[in-house]
Short mmCIF file of C-alpha atoms and ligand atoms in Angstrom, two decimals:
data_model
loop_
_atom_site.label_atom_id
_atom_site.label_comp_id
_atom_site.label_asym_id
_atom_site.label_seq_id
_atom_site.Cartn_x
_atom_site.Cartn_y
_atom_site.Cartn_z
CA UNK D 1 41.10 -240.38 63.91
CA UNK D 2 41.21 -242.55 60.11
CA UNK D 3 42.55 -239.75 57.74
CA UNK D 4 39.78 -238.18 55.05
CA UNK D 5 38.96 -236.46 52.08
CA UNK D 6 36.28 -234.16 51.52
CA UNK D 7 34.80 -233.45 48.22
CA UNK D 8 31.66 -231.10 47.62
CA UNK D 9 31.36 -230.10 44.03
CA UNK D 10 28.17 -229.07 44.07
CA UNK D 11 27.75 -225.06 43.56
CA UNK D 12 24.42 -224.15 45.47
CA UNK D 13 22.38 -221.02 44.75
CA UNK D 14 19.83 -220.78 47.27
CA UNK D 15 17.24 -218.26 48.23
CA UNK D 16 13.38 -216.90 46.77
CA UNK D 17 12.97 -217.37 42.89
CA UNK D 18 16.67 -218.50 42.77
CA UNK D 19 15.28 -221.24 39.61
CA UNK D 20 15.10 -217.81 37.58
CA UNK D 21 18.75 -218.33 36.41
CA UNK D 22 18.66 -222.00 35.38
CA UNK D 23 19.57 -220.74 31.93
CA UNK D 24 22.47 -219.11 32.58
CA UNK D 25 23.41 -221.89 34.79
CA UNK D 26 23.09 -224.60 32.53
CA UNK D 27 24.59 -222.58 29.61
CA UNK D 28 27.79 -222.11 31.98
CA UNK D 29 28.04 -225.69 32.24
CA UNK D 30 28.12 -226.17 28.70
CA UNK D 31 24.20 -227.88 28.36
CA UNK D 32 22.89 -227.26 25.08
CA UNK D 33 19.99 -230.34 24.98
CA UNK D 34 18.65 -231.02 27.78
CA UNK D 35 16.95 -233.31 29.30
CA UNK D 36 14.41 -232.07 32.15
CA UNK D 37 13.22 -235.03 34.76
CA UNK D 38 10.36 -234.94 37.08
CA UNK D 39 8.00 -237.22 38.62
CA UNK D 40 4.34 -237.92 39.16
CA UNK D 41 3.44 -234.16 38.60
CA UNK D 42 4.00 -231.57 41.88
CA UNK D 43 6.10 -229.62 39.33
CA UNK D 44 3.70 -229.67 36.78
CA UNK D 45 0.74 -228.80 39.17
CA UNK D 46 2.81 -225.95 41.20
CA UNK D 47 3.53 -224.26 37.73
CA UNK D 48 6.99 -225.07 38.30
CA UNK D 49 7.73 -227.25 34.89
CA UNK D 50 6.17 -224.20 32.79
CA UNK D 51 8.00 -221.34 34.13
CA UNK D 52 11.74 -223.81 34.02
CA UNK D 53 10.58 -224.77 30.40
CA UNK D 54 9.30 -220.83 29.97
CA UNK D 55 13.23 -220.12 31.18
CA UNK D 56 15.17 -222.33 28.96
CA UNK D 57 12.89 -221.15 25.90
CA UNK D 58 13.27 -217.90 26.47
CA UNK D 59 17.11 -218.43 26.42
CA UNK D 60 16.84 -220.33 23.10
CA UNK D 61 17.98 -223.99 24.99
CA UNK D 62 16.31 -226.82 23.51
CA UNK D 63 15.08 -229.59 25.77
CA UNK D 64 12.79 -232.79 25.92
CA UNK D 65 10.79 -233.57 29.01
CA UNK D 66 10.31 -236.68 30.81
CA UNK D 67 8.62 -237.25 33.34
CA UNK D 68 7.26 -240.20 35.58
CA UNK D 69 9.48 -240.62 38.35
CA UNK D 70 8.52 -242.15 41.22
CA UNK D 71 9.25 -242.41 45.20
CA UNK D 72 11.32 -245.73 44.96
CA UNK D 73 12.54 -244.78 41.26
CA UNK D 74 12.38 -247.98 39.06
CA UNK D 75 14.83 -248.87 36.63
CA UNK D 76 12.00 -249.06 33.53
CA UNK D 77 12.43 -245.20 33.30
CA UNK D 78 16.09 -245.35 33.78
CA UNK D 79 16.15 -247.31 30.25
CA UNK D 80 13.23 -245.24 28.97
CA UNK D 81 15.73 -241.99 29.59
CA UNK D 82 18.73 -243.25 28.38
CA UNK D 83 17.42 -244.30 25.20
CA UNK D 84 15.58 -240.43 24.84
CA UNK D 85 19.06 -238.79 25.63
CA UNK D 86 20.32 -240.93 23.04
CA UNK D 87 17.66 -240.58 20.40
CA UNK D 88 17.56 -236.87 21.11
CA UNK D 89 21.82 -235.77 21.83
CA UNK D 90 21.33 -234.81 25.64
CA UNK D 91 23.87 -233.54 27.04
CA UNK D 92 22.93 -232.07 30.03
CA UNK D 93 20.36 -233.44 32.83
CA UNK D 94 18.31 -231.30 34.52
CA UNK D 95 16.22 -232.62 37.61
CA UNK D 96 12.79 -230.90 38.66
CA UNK D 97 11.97 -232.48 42.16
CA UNK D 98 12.94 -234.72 45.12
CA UNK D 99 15.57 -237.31 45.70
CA UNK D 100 13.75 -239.88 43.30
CA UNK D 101 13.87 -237.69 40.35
CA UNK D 102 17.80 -236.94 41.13
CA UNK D 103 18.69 -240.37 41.76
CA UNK D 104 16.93 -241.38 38.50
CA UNK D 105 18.45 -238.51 36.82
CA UNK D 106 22.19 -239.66 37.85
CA UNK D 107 20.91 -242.98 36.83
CA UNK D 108 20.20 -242.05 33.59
CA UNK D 109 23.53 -239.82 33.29
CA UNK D 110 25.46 -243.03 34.00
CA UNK D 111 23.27 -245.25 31.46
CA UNK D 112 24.25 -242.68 28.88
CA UNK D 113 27.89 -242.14 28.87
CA UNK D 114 28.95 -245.99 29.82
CA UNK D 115 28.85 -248.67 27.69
CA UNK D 116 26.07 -251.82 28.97
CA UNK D 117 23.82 -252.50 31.44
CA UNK D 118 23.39 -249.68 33.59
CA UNK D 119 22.46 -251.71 36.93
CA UNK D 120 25.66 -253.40 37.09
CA UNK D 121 26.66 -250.31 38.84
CA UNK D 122 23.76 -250.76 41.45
CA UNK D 123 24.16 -254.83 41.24
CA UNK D 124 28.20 -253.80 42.23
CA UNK D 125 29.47 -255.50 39.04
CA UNK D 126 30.65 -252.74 37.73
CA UNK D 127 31.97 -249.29 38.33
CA UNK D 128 31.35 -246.24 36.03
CA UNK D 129 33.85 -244.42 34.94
CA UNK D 130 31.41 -241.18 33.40
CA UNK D 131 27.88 -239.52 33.76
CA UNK D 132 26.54 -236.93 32.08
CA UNK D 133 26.54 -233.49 33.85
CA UNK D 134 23.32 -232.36 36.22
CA UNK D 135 21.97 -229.49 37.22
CA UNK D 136 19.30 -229.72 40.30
CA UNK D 137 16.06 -228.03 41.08
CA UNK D 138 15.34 -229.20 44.49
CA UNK D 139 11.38 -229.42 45.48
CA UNK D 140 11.67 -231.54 48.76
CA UNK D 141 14.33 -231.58 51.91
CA UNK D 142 15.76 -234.95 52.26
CA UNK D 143 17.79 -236.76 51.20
CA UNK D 144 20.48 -234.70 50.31
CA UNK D 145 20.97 -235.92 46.51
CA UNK D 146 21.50 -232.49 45.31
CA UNK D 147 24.54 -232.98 47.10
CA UNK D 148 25.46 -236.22 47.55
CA UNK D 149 27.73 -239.16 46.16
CA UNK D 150 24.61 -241.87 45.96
CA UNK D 151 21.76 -242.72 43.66
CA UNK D 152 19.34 -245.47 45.20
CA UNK D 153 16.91 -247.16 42.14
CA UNK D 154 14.70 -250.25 42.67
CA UNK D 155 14.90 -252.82 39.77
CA UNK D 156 11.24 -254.06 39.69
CA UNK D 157 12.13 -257.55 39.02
CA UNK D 158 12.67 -259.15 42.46
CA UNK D 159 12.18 -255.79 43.82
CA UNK D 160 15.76 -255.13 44.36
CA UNK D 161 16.66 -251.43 45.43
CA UNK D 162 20.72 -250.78 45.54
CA UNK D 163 22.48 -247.60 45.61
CA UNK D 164 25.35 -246.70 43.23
CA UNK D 165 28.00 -244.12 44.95
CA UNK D 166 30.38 -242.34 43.10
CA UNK D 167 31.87 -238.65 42.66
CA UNK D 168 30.90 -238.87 39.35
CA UNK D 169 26.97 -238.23 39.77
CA UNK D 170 27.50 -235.36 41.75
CA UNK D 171 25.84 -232.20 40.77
CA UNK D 172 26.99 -229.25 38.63
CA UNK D 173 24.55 -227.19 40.79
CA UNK D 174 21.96 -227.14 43.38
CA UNK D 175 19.26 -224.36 42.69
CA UNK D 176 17.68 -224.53 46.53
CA UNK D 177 14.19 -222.53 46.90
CA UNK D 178 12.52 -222.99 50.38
CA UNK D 179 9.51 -221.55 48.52
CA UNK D 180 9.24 -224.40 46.05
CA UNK D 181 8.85 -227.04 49.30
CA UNK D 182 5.70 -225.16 50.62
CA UNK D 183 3.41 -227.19 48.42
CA UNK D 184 4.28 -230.32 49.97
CA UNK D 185 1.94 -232.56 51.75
CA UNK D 186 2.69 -232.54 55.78
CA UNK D 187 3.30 -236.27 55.62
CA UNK D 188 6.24 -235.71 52.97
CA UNK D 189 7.69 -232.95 55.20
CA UNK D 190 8.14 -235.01 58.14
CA UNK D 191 9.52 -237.67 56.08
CA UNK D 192 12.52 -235.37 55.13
CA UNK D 193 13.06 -233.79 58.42
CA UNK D 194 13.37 -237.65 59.35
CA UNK D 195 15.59 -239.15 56.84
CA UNK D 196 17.61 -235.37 56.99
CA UNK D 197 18.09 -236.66 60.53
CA UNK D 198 18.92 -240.07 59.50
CA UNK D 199 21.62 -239.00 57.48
CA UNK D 200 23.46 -236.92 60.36
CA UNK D 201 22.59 -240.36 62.67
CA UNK D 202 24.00 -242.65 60.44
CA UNK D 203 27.40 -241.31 60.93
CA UNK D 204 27.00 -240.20 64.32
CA UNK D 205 26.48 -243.90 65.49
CA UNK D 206 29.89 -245.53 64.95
CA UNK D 207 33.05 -247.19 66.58
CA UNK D 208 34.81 -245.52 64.16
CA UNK D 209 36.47 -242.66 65.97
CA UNK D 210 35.61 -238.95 65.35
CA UNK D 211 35.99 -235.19 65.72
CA UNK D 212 34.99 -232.47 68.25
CA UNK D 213 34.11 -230.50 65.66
CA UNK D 214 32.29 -232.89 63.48
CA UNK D 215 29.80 -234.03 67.09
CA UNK D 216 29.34 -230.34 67.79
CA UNK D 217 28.42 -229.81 63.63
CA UNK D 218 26.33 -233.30 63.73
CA UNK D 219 24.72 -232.46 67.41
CA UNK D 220 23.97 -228.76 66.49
CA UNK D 221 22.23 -229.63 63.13
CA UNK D 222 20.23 -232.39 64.69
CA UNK D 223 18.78 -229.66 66.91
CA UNK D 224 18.04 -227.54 64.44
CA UNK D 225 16.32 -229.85 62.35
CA UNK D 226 14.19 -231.13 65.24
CA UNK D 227 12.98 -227.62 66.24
CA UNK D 228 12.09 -226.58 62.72
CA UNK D 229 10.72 -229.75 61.81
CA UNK D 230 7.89 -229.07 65.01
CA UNK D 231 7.66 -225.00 63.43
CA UNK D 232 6.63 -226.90 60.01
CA UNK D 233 4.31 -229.43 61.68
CA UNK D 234 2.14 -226.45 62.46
CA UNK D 235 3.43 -223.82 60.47
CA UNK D 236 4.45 -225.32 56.70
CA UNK D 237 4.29 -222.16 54.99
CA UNK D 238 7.55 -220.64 57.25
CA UNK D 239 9.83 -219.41 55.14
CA UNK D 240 12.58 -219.47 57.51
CA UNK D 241 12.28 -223.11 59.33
CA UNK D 242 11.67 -224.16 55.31
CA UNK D 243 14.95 -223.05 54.45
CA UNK D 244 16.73 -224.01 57.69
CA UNK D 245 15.60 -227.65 56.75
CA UNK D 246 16.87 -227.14 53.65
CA UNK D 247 20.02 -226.40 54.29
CA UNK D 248 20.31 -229.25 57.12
CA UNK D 249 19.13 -231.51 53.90
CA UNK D 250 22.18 -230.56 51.83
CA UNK D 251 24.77 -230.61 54.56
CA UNK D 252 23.47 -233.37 56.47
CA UNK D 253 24.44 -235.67 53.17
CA UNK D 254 27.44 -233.49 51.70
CA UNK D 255 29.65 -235.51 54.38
CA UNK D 256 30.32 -232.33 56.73
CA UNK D 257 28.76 -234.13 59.71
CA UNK D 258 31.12 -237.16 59.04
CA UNK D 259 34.02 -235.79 58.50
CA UNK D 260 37.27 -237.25 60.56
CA UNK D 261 35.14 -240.99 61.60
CA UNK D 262 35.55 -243.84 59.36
CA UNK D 263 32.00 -242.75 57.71
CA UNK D 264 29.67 -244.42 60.04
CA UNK D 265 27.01 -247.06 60.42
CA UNK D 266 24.56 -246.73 57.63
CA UNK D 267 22.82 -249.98 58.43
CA UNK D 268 19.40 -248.37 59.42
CA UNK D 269 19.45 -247.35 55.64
CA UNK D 270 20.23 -250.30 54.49
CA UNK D 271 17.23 -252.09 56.55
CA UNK D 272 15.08 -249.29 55.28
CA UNK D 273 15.98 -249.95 52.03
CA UNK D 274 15.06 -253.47 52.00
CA UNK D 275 11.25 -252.47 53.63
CA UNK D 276 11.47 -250.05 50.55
CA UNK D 277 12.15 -252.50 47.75
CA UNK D 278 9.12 -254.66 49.07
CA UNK D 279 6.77 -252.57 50.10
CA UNK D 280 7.43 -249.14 48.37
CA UNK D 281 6.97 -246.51 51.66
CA UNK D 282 8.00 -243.31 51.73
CA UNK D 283 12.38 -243.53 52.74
CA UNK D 284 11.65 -241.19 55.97
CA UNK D 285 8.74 -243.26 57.30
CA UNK D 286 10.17 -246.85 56.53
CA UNK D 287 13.30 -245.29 58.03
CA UNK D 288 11.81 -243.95 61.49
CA UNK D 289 9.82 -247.45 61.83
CA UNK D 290 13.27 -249.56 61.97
CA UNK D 291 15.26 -247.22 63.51
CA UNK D 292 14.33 -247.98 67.06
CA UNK D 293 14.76 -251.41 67.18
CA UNK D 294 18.18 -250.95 64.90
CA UNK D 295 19.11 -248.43 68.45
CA UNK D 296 17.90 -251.03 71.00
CA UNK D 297 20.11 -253.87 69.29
CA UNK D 298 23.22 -252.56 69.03
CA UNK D 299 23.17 -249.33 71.93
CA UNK D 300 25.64 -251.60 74.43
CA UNK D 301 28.23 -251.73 71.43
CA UNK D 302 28.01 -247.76 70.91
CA UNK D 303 27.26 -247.17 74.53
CA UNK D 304 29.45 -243.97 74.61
CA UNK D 305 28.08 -242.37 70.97
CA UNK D 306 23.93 -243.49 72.34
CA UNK D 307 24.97 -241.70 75.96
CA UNK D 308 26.31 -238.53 74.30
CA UNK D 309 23.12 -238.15 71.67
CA UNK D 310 20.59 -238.74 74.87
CA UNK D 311 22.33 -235.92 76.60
CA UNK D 312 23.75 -233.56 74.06
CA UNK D 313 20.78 -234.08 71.52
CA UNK D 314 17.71 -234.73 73.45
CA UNK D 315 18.46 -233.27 76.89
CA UNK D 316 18.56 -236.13 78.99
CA UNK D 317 19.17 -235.69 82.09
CA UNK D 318 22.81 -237.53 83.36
CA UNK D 319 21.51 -239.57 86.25
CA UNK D 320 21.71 -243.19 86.29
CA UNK D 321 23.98 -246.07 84.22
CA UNK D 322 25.16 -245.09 80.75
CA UNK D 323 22.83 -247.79 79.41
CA UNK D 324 20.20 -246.15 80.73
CA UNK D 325 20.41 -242.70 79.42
CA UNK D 326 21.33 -244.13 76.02
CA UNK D 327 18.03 -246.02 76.50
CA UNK D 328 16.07 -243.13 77.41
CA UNK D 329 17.63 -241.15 74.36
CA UNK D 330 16.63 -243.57 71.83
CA UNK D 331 12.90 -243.52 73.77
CA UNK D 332 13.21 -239.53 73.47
CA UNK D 333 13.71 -239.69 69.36
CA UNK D 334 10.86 -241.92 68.95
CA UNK D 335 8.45 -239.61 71.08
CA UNK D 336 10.25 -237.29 68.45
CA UNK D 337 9.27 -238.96 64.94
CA UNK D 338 6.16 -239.90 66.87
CA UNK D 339 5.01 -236.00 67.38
CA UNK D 340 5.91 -235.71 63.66
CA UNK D 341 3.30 -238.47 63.11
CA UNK D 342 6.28 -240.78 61.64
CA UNK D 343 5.66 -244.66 62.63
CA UNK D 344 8.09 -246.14 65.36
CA UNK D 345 7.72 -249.88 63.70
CA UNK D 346 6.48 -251.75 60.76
CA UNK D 347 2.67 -251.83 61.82
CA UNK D 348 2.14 -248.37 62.04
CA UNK D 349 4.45 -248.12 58.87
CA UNK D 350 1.03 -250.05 57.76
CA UNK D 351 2.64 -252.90 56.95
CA UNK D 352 1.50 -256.30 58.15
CA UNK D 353 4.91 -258.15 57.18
CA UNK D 354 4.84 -262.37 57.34
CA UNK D 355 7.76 -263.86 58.62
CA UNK D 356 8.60 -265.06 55.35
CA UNK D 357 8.87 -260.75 54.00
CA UNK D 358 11.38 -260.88 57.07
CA UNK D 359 12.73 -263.43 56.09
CA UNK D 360 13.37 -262.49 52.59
CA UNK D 361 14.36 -258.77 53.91
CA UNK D 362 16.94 -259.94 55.85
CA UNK D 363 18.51 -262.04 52.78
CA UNK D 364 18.28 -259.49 50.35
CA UNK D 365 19.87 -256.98 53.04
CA UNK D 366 22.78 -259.38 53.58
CA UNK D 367 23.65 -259.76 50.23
CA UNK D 368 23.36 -256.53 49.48
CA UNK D 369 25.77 -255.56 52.03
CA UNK D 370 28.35 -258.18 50.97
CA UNK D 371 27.22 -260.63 53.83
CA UNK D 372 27.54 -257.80 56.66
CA UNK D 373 27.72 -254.41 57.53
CA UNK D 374 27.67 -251.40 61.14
CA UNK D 375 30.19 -249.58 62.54
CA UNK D 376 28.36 -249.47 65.42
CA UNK D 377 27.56 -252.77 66.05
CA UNK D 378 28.50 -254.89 62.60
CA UNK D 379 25.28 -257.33 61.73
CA UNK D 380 25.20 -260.26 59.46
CA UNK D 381 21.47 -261.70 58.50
CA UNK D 382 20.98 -263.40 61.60
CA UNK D 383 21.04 -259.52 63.59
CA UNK D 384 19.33 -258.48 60.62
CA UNK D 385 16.57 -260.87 60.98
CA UNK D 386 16.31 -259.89 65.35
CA UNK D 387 15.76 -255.99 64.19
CA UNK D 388 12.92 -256.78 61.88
CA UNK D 389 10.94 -259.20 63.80
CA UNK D 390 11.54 -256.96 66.66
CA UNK D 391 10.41 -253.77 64.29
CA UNK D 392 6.92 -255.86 63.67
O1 NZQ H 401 6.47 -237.27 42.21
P1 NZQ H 401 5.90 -235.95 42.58
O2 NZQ H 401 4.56 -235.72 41.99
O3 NZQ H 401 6.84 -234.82 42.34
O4 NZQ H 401 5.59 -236.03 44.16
C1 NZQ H 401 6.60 -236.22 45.13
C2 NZQ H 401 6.56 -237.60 45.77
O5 NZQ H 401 5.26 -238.11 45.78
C3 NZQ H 401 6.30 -235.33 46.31
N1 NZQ H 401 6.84 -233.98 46.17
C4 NZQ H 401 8.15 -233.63 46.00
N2 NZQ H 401 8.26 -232.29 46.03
C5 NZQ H 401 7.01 -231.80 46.20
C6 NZQ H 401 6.11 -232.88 46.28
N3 NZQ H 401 4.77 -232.70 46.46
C7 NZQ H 401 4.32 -231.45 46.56
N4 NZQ H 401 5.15 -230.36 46.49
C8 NZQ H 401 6.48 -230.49 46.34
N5 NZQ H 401 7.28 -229.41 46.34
O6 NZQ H 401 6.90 -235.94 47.42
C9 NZQ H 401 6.93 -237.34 47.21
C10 NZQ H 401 8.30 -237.86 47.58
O7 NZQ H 401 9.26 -237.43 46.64
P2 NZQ H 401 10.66 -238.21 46.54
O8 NZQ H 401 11.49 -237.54 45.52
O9 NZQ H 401 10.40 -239.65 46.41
O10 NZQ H 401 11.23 -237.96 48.01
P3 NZQ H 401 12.67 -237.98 48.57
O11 NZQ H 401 13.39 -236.74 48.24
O12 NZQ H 401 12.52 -238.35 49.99
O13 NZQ H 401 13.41 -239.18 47.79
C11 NZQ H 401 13.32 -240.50 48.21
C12 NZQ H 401 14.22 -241.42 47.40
O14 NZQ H 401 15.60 -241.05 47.53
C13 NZQ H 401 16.35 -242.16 48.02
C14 NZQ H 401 15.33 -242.92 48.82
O15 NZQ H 401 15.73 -244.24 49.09
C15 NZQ H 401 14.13 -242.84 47.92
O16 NZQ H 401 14.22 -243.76 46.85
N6 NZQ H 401 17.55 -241.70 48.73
C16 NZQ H 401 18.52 -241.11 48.01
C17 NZQ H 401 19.70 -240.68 48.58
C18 NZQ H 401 20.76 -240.02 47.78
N7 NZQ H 401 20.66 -240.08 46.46
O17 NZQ H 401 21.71 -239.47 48.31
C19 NZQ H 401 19.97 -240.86 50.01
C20 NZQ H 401 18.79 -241.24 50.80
O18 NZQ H 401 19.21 -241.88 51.97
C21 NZQ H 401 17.78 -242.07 50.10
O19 NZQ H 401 18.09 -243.47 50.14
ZN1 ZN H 402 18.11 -241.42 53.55
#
């Protein structure tokens, strides 16, 4: 077992109405202008923007809006925030909405208190050494960026979309309402309770050596997430499987279900990433249409990690070779996304990719990754290449 740190600054106030004290949160932090980010306008359409801007008025804390962030968030509004934030003295960032609005939000924070080009840090030429402190109003389960280490923005020239990690970005605090996700469409749902389980998967699947604790933690939440994801598919205004998912979201990307390995595969995300730099699809789907063919590739290199998550995950029964219960596991989680309505490969993904977009997918993914990446099976463009045309 590789030896590990664990770091999870992020103070999280969860429950009903819980965005009632963003005030007093922020002012604890030491905001005093800030600058509230959203995207294409859930928040303003729930009434959520009013009654946040309602709250900081009411505690006498200025603020400038700015909205406009979108699934895939581009770098144009990275540069259009950094230069308000400037113009205006932010110095506190406060993010209304999903992982987009975060990530662009901690992009933004970074832009602001480093010197040059803030994509360097994506582009890896660079590595920040500040960001300005953010406070997070989550409105979707998934991908864990009220917690997390990462930001993920797509530069719209070439259509390049890189994440920047770093402890810096992490958030001051997590306000987490299950009540705030009720207005979202069923599609969007899914597509959390899929990339929730993604991020659990992603360090499940590795050579890497782990902990009993850390499968039980990884297995358990997997479960859960599953079961509440089918309560939501016909029941999305649960309170309870709402907040369950919520939770999962957080922890499943805080690094609890990787602690002890050597921090897992993560190339299913990276494949995902590429489909969402060209074609701009919602994270979850683009990540449930590769990840079966990612699972059929590399299962014999992982054979032990694909048996255990057939059996201890999906109930598969232990008759037969190994290979085959790891085969019928990774069969069993695609029935899974499938009764979510999530595609299973490109095509119902409703993308009708040319070689060539493989081509180029596989490139960019490669680079991207430093030539080559997997912990449990490590791929270089060629193996890239095999899972996409095999994803068509
Ligand atoms: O833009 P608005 O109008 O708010 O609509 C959003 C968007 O269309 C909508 N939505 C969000 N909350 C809603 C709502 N609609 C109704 N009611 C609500 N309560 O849902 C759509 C998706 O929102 P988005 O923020 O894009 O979703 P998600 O949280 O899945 O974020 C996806 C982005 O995060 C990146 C992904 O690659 C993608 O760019 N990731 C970030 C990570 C991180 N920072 O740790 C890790 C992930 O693996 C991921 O790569
Ligand atoms: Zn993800």
């Amino acid at each position: 077992m590789p030896d590990f740190k664990y770091y999870t600054p992020t103070r999280v106030i969860f429950g009903k109405n819980t965005e009632d004290r963003t005030a007093e949160l922020i002012r604890e932090y030491g905001g005093k202008k800030i600058l509230i980010h959203y995207g294409g306008g859930s928040v303003v359409r729930s009434g959520l923007l009013e009654k946040v801007t309602n709250i900081l008025s009411e505690a006498g804390i200025s603020y400038v809006t700015l909205g406009g962030a979108v699934p895939n968030p581009r770098l144009g509004l990275v540069y259009e925030g950094i230069d308000l934030c400037k113009k205006e003295g932010v110095d506190f960032l406060l993010a209304v909405g999903g992982g987009s609005v975060i990530d662009s939000a901690k992009a933004i924070g970074y832009g602001v208190a480093n010197e040059g080009d803030v994509w360097d840090f994506y582009d890896n030429k660079r590595r920040p050494s500040a960001c300005l402190p953010l406070g997070v109003i989550l409105t979707i389960a998934a991908t864990g960026s009220e917690m997390s280490d990462s930001s993920v923005i797509t530069k719209e020239e070439g259509l390049v979309k890189r994440g920047c990690n770093s402890d810096l970005c992490r958030a001051k605090f997590a306000i987490l309402n299950p009540e705030l996700t009720m207005t979202l469409p069923d599609y969007q749902t899914a597509c959390g309770c899929t990339d929730i389980m993604m991020h659990t998967m992603e360090r499940y699947f590795t050579n890497g050596g782990t902990m009993e604790i850390t499968d039980n933690l990884a297995e358990a939440l997997l479960r859960t997430v599953m079961k509440n994801a089918l309560i939501l598919a016909d029941d999305p205004k649960n309170y309870d499987a709402r907040a369950e998912v919520m939770w999962a979201g957080s922890l499943s990307h805080n690094g609890l279900t990787g602690f002890g390995s050597d921090g897992g595969d993560w190339m299913t995300h990276k494949l995902e990433h590429e489909i969402g730099g060209l074609f701009d699809v919602a994270h979850g789907a683009g990540l449930a249409a590769i990840w079966g063919s990612w699972a059929r590739y590399v299962y014999k290199d992982c054979l032990a990690r694909f048996r255990r998550f057939a059996v201890n995950v999906f109930g598969v029964e232990e008759t037969g070779t190994d290979e085959e219960i790891a085969l019928k596991g990774i069969e069993a989680c695609e029935a899974f996304f499938r009764s979510l309505h999530m595609p299973t490969n490109l095509r119902e993904l409703g993308i009708d990719a040319s070689d060539s977009d493989l081509e180029t997918m596989a490139r960019k993914c490669a680079a991207g990754v430093g030539g080559g990446k997997g912990a449990a099976k490590f791929l270089r463009e060629a193996d890239m290449l095999e899972i996409y045309r095999a994803s068509r």
